[in-house]
mmCIF file of C-alpha atoms in Angstrom:
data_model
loop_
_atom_site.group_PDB
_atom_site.id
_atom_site.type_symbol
_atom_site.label_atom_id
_atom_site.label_comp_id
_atom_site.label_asym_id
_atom_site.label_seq_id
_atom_site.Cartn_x
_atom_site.Cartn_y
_atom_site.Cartn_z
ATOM 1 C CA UNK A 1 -29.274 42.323 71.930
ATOM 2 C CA UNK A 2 -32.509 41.134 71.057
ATOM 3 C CA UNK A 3 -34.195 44.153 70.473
ATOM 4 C CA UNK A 4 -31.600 44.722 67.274
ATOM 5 C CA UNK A 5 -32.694 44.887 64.030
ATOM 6 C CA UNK A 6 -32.144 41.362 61.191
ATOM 7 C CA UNK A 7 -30.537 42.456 58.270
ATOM 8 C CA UNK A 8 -33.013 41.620 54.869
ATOM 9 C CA UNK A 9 -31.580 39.207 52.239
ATOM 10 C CA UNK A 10 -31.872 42.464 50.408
ATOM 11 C CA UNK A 11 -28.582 43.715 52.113
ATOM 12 C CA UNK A 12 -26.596 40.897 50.956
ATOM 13 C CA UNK A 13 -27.644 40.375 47.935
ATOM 14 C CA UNK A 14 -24.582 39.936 45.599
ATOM 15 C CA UNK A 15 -22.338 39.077 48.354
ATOM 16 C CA UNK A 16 -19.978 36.609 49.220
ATOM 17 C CA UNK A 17 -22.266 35.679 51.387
ATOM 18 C CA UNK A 18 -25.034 34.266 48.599
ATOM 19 C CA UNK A 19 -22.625 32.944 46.539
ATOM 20 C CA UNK A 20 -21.201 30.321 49.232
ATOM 21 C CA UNK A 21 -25.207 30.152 49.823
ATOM 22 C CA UNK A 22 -25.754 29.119 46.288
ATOM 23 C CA UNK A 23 -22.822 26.982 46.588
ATOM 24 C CA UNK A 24 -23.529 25.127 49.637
ATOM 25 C CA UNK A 25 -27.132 25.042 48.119
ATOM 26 C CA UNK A 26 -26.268 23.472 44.627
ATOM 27 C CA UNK A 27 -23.675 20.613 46.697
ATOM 28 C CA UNK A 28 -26.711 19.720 49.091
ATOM 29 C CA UNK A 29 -28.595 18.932 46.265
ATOM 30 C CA UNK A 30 -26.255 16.671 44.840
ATOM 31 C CA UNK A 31 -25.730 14.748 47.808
ATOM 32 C CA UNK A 32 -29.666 14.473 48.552
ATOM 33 C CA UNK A 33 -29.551 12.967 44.772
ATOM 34 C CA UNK A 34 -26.607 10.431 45.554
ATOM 35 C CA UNK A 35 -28.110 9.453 48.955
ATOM 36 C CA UNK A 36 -31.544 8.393 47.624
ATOM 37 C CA UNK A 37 -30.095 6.903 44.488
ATOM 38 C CA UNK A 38 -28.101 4.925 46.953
ATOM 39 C CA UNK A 39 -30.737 3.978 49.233
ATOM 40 C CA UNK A 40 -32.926 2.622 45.864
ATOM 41 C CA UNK A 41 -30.243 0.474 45.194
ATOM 42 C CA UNK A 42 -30.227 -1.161 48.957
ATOM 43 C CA UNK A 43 -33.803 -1.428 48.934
ATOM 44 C CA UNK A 44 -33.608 -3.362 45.504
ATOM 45 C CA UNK A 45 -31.205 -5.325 46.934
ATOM 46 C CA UNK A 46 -32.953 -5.697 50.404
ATOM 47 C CA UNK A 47 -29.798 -4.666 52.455
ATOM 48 C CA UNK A 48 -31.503 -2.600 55.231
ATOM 49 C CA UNK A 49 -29.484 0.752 56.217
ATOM 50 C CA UNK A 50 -28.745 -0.884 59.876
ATOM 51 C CA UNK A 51 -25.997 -2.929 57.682
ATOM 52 C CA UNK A 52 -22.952 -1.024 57.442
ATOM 53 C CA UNK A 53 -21.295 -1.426 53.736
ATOM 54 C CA UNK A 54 -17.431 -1.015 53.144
ATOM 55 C CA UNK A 55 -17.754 0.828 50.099
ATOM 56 C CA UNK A 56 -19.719 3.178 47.707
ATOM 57 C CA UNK A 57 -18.146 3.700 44.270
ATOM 58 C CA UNK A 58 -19.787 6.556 42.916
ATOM 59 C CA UNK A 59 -18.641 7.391 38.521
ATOM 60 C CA UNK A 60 -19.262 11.249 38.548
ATOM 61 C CA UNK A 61 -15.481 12.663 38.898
ATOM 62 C CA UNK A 62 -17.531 15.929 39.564
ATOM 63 C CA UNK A 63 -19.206 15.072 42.360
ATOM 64 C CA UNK A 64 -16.075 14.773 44.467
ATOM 65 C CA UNK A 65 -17.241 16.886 47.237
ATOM 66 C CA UNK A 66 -15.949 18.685 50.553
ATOM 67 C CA UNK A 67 -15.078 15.576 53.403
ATOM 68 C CA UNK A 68 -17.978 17.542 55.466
ATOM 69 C CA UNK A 69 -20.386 16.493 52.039
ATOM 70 C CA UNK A 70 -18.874 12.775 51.620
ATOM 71 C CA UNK A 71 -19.433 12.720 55.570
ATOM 72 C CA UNK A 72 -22.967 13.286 55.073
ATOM 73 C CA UNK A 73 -23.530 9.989 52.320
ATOM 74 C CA UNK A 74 -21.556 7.968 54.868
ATOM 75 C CA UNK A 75 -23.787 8.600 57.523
ATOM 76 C CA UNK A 76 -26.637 8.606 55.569
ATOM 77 C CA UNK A 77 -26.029 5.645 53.840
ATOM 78 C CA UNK A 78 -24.169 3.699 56.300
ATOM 79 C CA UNK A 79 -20.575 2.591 54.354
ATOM 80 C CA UNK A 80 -17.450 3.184 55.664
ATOM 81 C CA UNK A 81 -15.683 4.411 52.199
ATOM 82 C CA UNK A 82 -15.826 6.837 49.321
ATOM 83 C CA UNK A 83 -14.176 5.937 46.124
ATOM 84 C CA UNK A 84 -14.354 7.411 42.696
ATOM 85 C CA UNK A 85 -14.365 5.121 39.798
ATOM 86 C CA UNK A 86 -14.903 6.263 36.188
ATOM 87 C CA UNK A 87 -14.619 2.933 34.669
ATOM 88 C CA UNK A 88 -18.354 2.317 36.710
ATOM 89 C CA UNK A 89 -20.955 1.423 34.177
ATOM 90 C CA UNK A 90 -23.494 2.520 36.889
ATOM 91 C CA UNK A 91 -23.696 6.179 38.296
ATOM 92 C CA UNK A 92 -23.212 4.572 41.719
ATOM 93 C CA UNK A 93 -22.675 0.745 42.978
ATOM 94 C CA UNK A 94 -22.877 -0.900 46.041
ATOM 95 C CA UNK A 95 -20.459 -3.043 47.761
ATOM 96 C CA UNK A 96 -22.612 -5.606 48.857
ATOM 97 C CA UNK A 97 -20.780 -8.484 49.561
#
């Protein structure tokens, strides 16, 4: 087995395989964004990341992402929901009470 040979990005280029790459890619991105947007926001605030929140409001209706994405921000970020809000004047907000 471990004398076989690795296929070369070369081989799947145009495959289903890049485009879930790309995919997965462009979503990561988006939540790195969020998270240290988010993380700004506690700082400003001075609520250290050891403080659990109850909930994130974020505006962007697109950037409802897979549960395994929104899992990521919670852990991340430390709050225990998700909600989506467009009526947020903010891209994101805090609850911090």
């Amino acid at each position: 087995m471990h004398l076989c040979d690795w296929f070369t990005p070369s081989e799947v280029e145009g495959s289903e395989a890049e485009k879930v790459d790309e995919e997965v890619i462009t979503n990561m991105e988006l939540v790195r964004n969020m998270v240290s947007e988010i993380l700004m926001i506690r700082n400003k605030a001075n609520i250290k990341v050891r403080q659990p929140l109850n909930n994130l409001k974020i505006k962007n209706q697109n950037a409802k992402l897979g549960e395994e994405y929104l899992e990521l921000i919670r852990d991340d970020v430390n709050v225990k929901n998700i909600l989506f809000d467009e009526k947020l004047e903010t891209e994101v907000e805090l609850d911090t009470e």
